[in-house]
XYZ file of C-alpha atoms in Angstrom:
578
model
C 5.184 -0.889 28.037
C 2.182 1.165 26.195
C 2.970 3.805 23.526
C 1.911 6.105 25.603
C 3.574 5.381 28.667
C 6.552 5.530 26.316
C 4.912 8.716 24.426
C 4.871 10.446 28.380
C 8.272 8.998 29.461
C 10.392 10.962 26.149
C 8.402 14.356 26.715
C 8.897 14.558 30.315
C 12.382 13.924 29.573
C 12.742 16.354 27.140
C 10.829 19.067 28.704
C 12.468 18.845 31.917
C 16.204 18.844 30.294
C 15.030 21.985 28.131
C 13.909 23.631 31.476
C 17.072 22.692 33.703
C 19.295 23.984 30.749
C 17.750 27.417 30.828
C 17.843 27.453 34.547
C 21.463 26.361 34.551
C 22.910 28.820 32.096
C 21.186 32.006 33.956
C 20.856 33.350 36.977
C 17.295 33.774 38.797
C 15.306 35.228 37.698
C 16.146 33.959 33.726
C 15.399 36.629 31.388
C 12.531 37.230 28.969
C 14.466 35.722 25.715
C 15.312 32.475 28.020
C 11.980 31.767 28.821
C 10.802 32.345 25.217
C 13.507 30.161 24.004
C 12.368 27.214 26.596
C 8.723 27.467 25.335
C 9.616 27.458 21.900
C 11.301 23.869 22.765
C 8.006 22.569 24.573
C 6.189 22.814 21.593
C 8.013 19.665 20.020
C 7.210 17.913 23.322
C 3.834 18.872 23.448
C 2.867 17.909 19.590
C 4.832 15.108 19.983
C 3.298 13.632 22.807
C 0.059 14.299 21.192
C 0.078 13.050 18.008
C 1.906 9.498 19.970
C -0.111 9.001 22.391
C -3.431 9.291 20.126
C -1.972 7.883 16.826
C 0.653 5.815 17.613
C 0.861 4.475 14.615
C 2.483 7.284 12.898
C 6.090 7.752 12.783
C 6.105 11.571 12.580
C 5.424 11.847 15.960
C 7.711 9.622 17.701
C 10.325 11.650 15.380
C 9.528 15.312 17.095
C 9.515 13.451 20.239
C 13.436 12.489 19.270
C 14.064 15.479 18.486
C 12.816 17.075 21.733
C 14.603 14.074 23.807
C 18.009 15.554 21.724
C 17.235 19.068 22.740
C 16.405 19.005 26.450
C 19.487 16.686 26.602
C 21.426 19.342 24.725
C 20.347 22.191 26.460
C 21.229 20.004 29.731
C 24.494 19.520 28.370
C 25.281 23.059 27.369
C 24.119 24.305 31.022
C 26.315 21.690 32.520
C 29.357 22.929 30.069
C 28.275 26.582 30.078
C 29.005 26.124 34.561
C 32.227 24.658 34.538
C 30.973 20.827 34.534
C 33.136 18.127 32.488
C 33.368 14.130 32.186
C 31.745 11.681 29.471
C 28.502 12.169 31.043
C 28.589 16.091 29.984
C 30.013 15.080 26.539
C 26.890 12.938 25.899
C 24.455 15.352 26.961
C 26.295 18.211 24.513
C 26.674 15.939 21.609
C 22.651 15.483 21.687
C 22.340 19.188 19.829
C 24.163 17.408 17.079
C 20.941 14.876 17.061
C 18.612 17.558 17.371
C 20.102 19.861 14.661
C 20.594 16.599 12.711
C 16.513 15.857 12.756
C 15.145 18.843 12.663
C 16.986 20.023 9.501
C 16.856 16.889 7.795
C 14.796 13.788 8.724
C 11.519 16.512 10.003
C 11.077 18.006 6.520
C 11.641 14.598 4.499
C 9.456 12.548 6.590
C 6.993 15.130 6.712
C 3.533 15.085 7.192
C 3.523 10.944 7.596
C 6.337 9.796 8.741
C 7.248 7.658 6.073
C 9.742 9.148 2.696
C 7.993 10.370 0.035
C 9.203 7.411 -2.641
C 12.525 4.533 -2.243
C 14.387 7.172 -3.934
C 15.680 8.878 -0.595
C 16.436 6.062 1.374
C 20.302 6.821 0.306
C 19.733 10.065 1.286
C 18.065 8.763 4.589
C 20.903 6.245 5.491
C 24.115 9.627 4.290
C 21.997 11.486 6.727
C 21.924 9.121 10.007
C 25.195 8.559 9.557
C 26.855 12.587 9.181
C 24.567 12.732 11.897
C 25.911 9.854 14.727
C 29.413 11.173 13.036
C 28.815 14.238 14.280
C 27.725 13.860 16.888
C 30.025 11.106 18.332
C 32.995 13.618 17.143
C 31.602 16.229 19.111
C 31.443 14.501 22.213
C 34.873 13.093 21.781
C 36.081 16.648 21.268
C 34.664 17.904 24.187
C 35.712 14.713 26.537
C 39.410 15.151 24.935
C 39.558 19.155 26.324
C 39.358 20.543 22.710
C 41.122 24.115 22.665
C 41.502 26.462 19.755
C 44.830 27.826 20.650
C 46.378 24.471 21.222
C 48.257 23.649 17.402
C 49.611 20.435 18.995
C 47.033 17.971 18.438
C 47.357 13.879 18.787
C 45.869 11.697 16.698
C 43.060 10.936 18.637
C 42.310 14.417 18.659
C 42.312 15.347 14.873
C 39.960 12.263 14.409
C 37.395 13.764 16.936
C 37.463 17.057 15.103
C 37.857 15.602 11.727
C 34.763 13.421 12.461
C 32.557 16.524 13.974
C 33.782 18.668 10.941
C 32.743 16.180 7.713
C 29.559 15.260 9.990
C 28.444 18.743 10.169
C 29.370 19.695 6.345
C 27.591 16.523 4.844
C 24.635 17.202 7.486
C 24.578 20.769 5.981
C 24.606 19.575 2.529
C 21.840 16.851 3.563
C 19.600 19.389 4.808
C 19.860 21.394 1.551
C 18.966 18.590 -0.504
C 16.239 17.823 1.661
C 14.716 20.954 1.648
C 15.073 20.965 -2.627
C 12.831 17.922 -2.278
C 10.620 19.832 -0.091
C 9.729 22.064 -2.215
C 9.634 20.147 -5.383
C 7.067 18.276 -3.045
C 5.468 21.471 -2.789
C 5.078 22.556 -6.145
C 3.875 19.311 -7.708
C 1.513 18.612 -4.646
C -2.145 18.446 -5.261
C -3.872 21.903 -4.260
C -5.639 20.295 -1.156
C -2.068 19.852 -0.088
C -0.196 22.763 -1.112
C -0.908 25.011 2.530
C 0.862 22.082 4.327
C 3.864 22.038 2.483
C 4.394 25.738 1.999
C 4.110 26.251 5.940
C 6.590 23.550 6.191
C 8.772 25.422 3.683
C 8.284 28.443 5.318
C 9.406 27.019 8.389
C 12.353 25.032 6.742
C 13.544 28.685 5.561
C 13.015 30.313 8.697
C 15.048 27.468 10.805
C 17.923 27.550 8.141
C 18.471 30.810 8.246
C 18.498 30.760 12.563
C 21.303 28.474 12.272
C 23.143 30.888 9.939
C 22.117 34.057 12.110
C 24.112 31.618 15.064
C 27.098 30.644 12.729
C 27.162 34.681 12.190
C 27.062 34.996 16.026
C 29.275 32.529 16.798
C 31.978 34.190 14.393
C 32.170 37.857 16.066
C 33.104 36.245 19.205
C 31.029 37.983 21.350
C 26.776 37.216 21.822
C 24.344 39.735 19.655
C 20.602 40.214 19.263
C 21.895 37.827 15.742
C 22.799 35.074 18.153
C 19.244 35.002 20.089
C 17.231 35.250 17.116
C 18.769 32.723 15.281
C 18.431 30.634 18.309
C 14.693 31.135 18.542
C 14.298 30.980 14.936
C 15.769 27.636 14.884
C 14.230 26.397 17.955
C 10.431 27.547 17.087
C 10.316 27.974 13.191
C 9.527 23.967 12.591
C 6.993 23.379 15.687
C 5.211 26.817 14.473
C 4.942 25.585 11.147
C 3.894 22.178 12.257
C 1.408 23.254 14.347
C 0.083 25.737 12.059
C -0.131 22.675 8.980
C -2.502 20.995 11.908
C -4.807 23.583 12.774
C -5.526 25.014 9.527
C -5.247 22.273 6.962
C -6.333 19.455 9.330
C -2.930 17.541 9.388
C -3.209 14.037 10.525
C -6.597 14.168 10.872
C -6.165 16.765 14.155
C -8.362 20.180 14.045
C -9.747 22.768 16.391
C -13.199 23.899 16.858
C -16.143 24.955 18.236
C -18.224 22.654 19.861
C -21.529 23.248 21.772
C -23.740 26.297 22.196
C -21.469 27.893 24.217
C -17.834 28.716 23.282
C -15.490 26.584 23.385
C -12.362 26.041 22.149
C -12.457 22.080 21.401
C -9.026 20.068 20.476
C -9.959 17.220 18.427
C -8.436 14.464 17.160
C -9.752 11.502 15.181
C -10.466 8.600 17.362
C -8.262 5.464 17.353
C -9.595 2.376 15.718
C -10.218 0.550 19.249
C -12.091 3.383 19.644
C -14.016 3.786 16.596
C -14.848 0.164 16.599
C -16.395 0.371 20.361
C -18.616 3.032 19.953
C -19.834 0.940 16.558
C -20.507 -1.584 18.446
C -22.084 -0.141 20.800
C -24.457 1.580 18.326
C -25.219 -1.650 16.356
C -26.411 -3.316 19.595
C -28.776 -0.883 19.973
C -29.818 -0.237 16.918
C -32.758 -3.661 16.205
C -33.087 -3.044 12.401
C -30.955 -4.165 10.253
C -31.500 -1.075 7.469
C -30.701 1.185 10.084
C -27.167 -0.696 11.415
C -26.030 -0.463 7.904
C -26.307 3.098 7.831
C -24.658 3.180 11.118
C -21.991 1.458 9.686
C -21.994 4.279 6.648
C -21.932 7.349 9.172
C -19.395 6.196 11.018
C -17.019 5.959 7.553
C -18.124 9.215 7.038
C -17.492 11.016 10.537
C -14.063 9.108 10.966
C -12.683 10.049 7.218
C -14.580 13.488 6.992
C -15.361 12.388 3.719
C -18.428 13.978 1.447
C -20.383 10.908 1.474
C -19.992 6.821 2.476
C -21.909 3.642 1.473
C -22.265 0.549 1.949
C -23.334 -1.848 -0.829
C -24.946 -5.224 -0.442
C -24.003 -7.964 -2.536
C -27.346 -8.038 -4.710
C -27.072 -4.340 -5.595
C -28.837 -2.619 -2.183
C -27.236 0.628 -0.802
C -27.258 2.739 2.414
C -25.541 5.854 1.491
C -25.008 8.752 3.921
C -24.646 12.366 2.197
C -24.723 13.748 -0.988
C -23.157 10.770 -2.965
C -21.895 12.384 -6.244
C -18.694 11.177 -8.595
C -16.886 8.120 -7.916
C -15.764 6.314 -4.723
C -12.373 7.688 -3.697
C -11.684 4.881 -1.252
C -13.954 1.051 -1.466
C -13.168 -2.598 0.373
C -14.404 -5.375 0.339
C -16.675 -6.781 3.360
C -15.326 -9.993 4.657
C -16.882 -13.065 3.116
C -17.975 -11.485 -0.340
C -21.315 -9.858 1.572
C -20.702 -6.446 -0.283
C -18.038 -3.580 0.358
C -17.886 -0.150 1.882
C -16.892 2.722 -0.525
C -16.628 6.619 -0.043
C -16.069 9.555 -1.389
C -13.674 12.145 -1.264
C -12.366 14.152 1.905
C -13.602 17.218 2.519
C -10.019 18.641 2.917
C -6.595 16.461 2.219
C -6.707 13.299 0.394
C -7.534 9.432 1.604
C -4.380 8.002 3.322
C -2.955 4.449 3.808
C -3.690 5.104 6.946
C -7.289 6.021 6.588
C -7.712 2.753 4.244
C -6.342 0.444 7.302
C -9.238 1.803 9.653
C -11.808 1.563 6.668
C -10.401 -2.212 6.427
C -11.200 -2.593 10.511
C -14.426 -1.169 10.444
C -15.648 -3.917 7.422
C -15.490 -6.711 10.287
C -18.854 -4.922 12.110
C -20.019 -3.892 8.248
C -19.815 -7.868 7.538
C -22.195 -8.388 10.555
C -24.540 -5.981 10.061
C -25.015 -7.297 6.208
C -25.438 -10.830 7.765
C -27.924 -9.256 10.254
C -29.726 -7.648 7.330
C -29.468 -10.544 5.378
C -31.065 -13.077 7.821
C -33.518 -11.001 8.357
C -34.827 -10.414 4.946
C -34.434 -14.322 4.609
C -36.568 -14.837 7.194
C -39.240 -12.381 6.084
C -38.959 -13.990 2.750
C -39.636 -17.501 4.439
C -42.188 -16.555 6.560
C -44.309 -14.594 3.510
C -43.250 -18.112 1.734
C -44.894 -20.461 4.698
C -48.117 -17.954 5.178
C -49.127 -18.292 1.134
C -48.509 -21.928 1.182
C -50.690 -22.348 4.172
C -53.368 -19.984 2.330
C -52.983 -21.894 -0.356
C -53.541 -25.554 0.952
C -56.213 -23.974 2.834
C -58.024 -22.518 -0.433
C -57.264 -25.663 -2.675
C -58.014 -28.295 -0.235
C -59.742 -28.278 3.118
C -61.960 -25.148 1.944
C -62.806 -26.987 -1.398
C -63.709 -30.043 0.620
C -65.912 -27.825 3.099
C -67.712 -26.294 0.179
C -68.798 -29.396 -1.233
C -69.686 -31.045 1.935
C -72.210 -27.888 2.824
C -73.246 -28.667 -0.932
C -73.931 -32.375 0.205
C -75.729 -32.001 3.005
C -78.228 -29.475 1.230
C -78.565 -31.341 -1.284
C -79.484 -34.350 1.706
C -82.094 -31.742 3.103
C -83.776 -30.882 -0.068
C -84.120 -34.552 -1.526
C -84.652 -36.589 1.703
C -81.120 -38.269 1.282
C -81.450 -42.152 3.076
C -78.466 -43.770 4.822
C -76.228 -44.249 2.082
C -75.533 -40.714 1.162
C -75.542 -39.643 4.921
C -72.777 -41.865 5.371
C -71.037 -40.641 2.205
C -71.408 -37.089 3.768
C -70.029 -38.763 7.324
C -66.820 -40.255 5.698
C -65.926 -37.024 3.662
C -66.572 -34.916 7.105
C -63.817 -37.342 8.323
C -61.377 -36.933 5.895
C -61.381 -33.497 5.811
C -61.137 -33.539 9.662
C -58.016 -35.038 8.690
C -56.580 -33.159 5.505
C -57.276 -30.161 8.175
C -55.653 -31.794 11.642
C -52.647 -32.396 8.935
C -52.737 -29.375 8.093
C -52.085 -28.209 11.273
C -49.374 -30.940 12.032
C -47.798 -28.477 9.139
C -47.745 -25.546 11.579
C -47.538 -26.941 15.061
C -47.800 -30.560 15.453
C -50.165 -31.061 18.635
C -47.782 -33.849 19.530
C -44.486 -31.490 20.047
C -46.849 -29.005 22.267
C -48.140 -32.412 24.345
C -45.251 -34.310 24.151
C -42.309 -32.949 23.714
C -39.524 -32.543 20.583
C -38.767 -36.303 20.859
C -42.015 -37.695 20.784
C -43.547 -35.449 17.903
C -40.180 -36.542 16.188
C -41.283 -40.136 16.780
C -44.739 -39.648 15.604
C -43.287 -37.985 12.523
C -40.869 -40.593 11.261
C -43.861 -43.147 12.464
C -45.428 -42.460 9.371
C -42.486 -43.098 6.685
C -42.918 -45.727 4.217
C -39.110 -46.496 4.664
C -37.185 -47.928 7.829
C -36.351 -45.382 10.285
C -34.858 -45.205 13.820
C -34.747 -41.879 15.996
C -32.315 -42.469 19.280
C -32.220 -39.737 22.531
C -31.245 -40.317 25.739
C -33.895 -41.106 28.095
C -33.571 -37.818 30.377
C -33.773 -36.003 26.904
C -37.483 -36.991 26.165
C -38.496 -35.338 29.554
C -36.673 -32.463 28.797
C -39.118 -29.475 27.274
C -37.458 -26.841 25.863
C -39.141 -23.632 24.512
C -41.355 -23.178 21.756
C -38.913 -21.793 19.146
C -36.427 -24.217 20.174
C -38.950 -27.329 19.568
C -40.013 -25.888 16.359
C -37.237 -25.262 14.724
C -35.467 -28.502 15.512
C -38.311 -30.325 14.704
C -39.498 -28.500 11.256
C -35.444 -29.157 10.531
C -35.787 -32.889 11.301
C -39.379 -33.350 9.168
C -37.386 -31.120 6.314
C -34.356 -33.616 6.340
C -36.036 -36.924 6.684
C -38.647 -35.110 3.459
C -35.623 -34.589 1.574
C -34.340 -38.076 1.899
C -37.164 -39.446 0.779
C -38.361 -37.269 -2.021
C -34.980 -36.627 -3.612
C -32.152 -39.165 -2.534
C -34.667 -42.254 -2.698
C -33.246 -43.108 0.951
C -34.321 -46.800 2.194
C -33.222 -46.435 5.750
C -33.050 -43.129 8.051
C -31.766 -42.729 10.962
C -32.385 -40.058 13.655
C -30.484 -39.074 16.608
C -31.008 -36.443 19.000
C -28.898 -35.165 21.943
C -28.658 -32.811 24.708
C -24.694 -31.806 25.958
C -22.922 -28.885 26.479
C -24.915 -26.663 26.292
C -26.462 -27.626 23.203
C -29.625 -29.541 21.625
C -28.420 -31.318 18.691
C -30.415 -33.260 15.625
C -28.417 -35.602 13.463
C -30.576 -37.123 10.420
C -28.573 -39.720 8.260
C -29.649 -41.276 5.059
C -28.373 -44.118 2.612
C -29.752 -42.617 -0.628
C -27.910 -41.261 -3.579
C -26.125 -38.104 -1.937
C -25.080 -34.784 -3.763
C -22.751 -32.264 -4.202
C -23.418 -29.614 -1.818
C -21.509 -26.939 -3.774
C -23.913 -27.288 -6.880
C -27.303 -28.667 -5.691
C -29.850 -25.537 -4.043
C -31.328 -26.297 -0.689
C -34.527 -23.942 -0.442
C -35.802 -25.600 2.524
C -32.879 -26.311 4.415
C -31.584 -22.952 3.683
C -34.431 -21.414 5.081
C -34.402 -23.233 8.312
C -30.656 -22.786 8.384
C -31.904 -19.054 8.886
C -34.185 -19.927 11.342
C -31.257 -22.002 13.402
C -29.298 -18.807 12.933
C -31.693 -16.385 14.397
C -31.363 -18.537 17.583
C -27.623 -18.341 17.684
C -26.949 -22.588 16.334
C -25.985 -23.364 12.897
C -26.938 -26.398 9.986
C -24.541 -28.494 8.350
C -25.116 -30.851 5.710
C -21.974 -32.996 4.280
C -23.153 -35.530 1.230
C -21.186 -37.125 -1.805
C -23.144 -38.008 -4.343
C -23.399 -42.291 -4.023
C -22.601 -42.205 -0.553
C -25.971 -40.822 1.339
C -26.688 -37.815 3.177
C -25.903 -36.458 6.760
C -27.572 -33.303 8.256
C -26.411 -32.110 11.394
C -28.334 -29.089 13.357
C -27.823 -27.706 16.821
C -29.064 -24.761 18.870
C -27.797 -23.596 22.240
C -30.035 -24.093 25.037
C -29.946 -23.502 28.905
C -28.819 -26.070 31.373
């Protein structure tokens, strides 16, 4: 079952017990006071079901939720009681007042605003409480089911241990609430002055409920009902909600404020969105957000809106920031980004102070923070390798074929001017041939014209064709029909030529073997050397790195395992259609 389903289920229950109570104990049409006093109770319904349903993971609000379940049932009770009704069932329902005074003068202010106590200290407080309070109550109901009567002296056992029980309950539940409400205040005083509204409505309305349930004790004493009676009945009823619900519209309590929203007016009831929610509409904005500069400072707003914090960054690992507002003094709040990638920090709230809470959902959104570093990082990788390729072609360009080009033109004039004979014209012939071929190599460098003819196996073939060293390359038969497209090709093929390079140059490899596959989904290259290996954790892989970058940007992955002695084996796969 949801929390809110749940959330629903205890507010309906308590609003519709505080509502048959009223109509129970009066006739129709129920006075003024009546329906004052049943509004009053809705109000712990009504926040509770709020603050439940959209932050379930507080405690404070299932507690006024409790406590409205305990007074509708109560009320209910007292109707039933108040009309002649008797049996267990009755009992029950009365006892629940003991609950609800119980809560609402004890557990409410000392689990205030949070739900959680303020330090391990009270838990002894916490556990005297709960049980004065099931005491209590349990004596109450017994009284009541037993047929309790003042002017009966004779009393069995049973009896004087229901009344005994409801007596000490009630006395150590007063003297609970008293030392609650000293903590309350000491909570008040020493609070932070961001904090200090909150607590002194809650004081307010801790001194305000006390004294309704001495204006009723007063009442209750003369015998007959006063004006004492009814205001220390709504006092006690409304004074905690009020204060409650003043603490969250005016000092932003749990993150839930009022406002005006729009050109028009409007009176708006906001509350912070949920992480499932915050998370979505991330998401949502990263996918449609291309650059990768600009996702990271969607990541940084979206700190910012959810805390209401003065500013929010997020910080690369090599030093780069995106920071959104006026960043000034030290991060109140930073985690790290999964994977090392850099954390998210921020500021200080505008109003209130950073809670546990808030640091859980700064801790959620750092999963779509990661991703949009990775993004930005890949990215700026593969700008960085493409600048790379484009002044290493410029430069074989300049210091080779153009060089040769320059001194054939020099040749042939030279031919023209002194009436060359055969020899020198084929001198010129030969180096017009080889620097047809430095420049068809050159563009075997680029885009081999065998993988645009042929296909990724072929060109592959060609390639290793050429190695001084033995070397096999196995694929299925259907594979070397198959054409895939022209990123695909590339960058499995410029990742083959890179491996079989490496094994050569470097780990002094005298046999290779290449393998490539097509299967699930996914084109695969295995290259596999037997040359001297090396430790992957300490050696730097420039050009594998950067066409693990280019693998990424089409969704596959590299992986190279090696131990040094023990050869070399590179395995690289992209997915692919059909």
């Amino acid at each position: 079952m949801s929390s809110r389903l749940v959330a629903g289920l205890l507010a309906a229950i308590g609003v519709v017990g505080i509502v048959a109570g009223t109509l129970i104990v009066n006739d129709w049409p129920p006075p003024l006071s009546e329906w004052v006093f049943a509004a009053l109770g809705l109000t712990l319904s009504a926040l509770g079901w709020l603050l439940t349903s959209r932050r379930p993971e507080i405690r404070f609000g299932w507690l006024l939720l409790v406590c409205a379940l305990c007074l509708g049932l109560g009320v209910t009770g007292i109707g039933l009681s108040y009309r002649g009704s008797s049996g267990l069932l009755v009992s029950l329902l009365y006892a629940a007042t003991a609950g609800f005074y119980g809560l609402i003068w004890i557990f409410v202010p000392l689990l205030f605003p949070d739900g959680r106590l303020p330090s391990p200290r009270w838990r002894i407080v916490a556990w005297i409480s709960g049980v004065a309070i099931a005491l209590h109550a349990i004596g109450i109901g017994l009284t009541l089911h037993n047929g309790y009567d003042l002017a009966n002296t004779q009393l069995s056992a049973g009896k004087l241990t229901a009344v005994a029980m409801a007596g000490g309950g009630q006395f150590v539940t007063w003297i609970m609430a008293v030392v609650v409400f000293c903590g309350l205040v000491a909570r008040w005083r020493r609070s932070p002055r961001t904090e200090r509204g909150q607590y002194a409505w809650m004081v307010g309305g801790m001194v305000a409920t006390m004294a309704g349930g001495v204006l009723i004790i007063v009442d209750a004493a003369g015998g007959e009902a006063s004006a004492f009676g009814a205001v220390g009945a709504l006092a006690l009823i409304g004074s905690l909600p009020a204060a409650i619900g003043v603490a969250i519209v005016r000092h932003r309590l749990l993150d839930i404020r009022f406002g005006i929203r729009g050109s028009r007016l409007h009176l708006v009831f906001d509350v912070r969105p949920t992480v499932d929610e915050v998370l979505s509409d991330l998401g949502t904005a990263l996918d449609d957000t291309p650059e990768p500069v600009e996702q990271l400072g969607r990541v940084a707003a979206a700190v910012r809106t959810v805390l209401d914090t003065r500013w929010a960054a997020v910080t690369l690992e090599d030093g780069r920031r995106v920071v959104v507002g006026k960043e000034e003094g030290a991060a109140a709040l930073a985690v790290p980004v999964r994977g090392g990638l850099g954390r998210i920090e921020c500021g200080p709230r505008e109003t209130g102070r950073l809670t546990r809470v808030d640091r859980r959902l700064l801790e959620a959104l750092a999963v779509p923070a990661g991703l949009a570093i990775q993004s930005a990082g890949l990215v700026t990788r593969l700008v960085n390798a493409q600048e790379a390729e484009r002044r290493r072609i410029e430069r074989n360009i300049h210091d080779g074929v153009q060089q040769q080009l320059v001194a054939l033109i020099a040749g042939l004039e030279l031919a023209r001017a002194t009436g060359a004979g055969p020899e020198l014209l084929a001198q010129l012939r030969e180096q017009a041939r080889q620097t047809l071929a430095d420049l068809r190599e050159l563009a075997a460098g680029i885009h081999p014209s065998a993988l645009g003819q042929g296909g990724l196996v072929e060109a592959v073939e060609e390639r290793c064709s050429r190695l001084p060293v033995r070397t096999t390359v196995a694929s299925a038969p259907a594979l070397r029909a198959s054409r895939f497209s022209d990123e695909i090709e590339g960058a499995m093929y410029f990742t083959v030529s890179e491996a079989v390079a490496n094994a050569l140059k470097h780990a002094g490899a005298a046999a290779i073997e290449v393998s490539l596959s097509h299967a699930d989904g996914r084109l695969r290259a295995t290259v596999t050397d037997d040359g001297t290996g090396f430790d992957p954790r300490t050696t730097e892989r420039r050009g594998l790195a950067r066409l693990s970058d280019r693998l990424d940007a089409l969704g596959g992955g590299l992986d190279v395992r090696s131990e040094p002695g023990k050869g070399t084996r590179m395995n690289a796969w992209v997915p692919v259609d059909g």
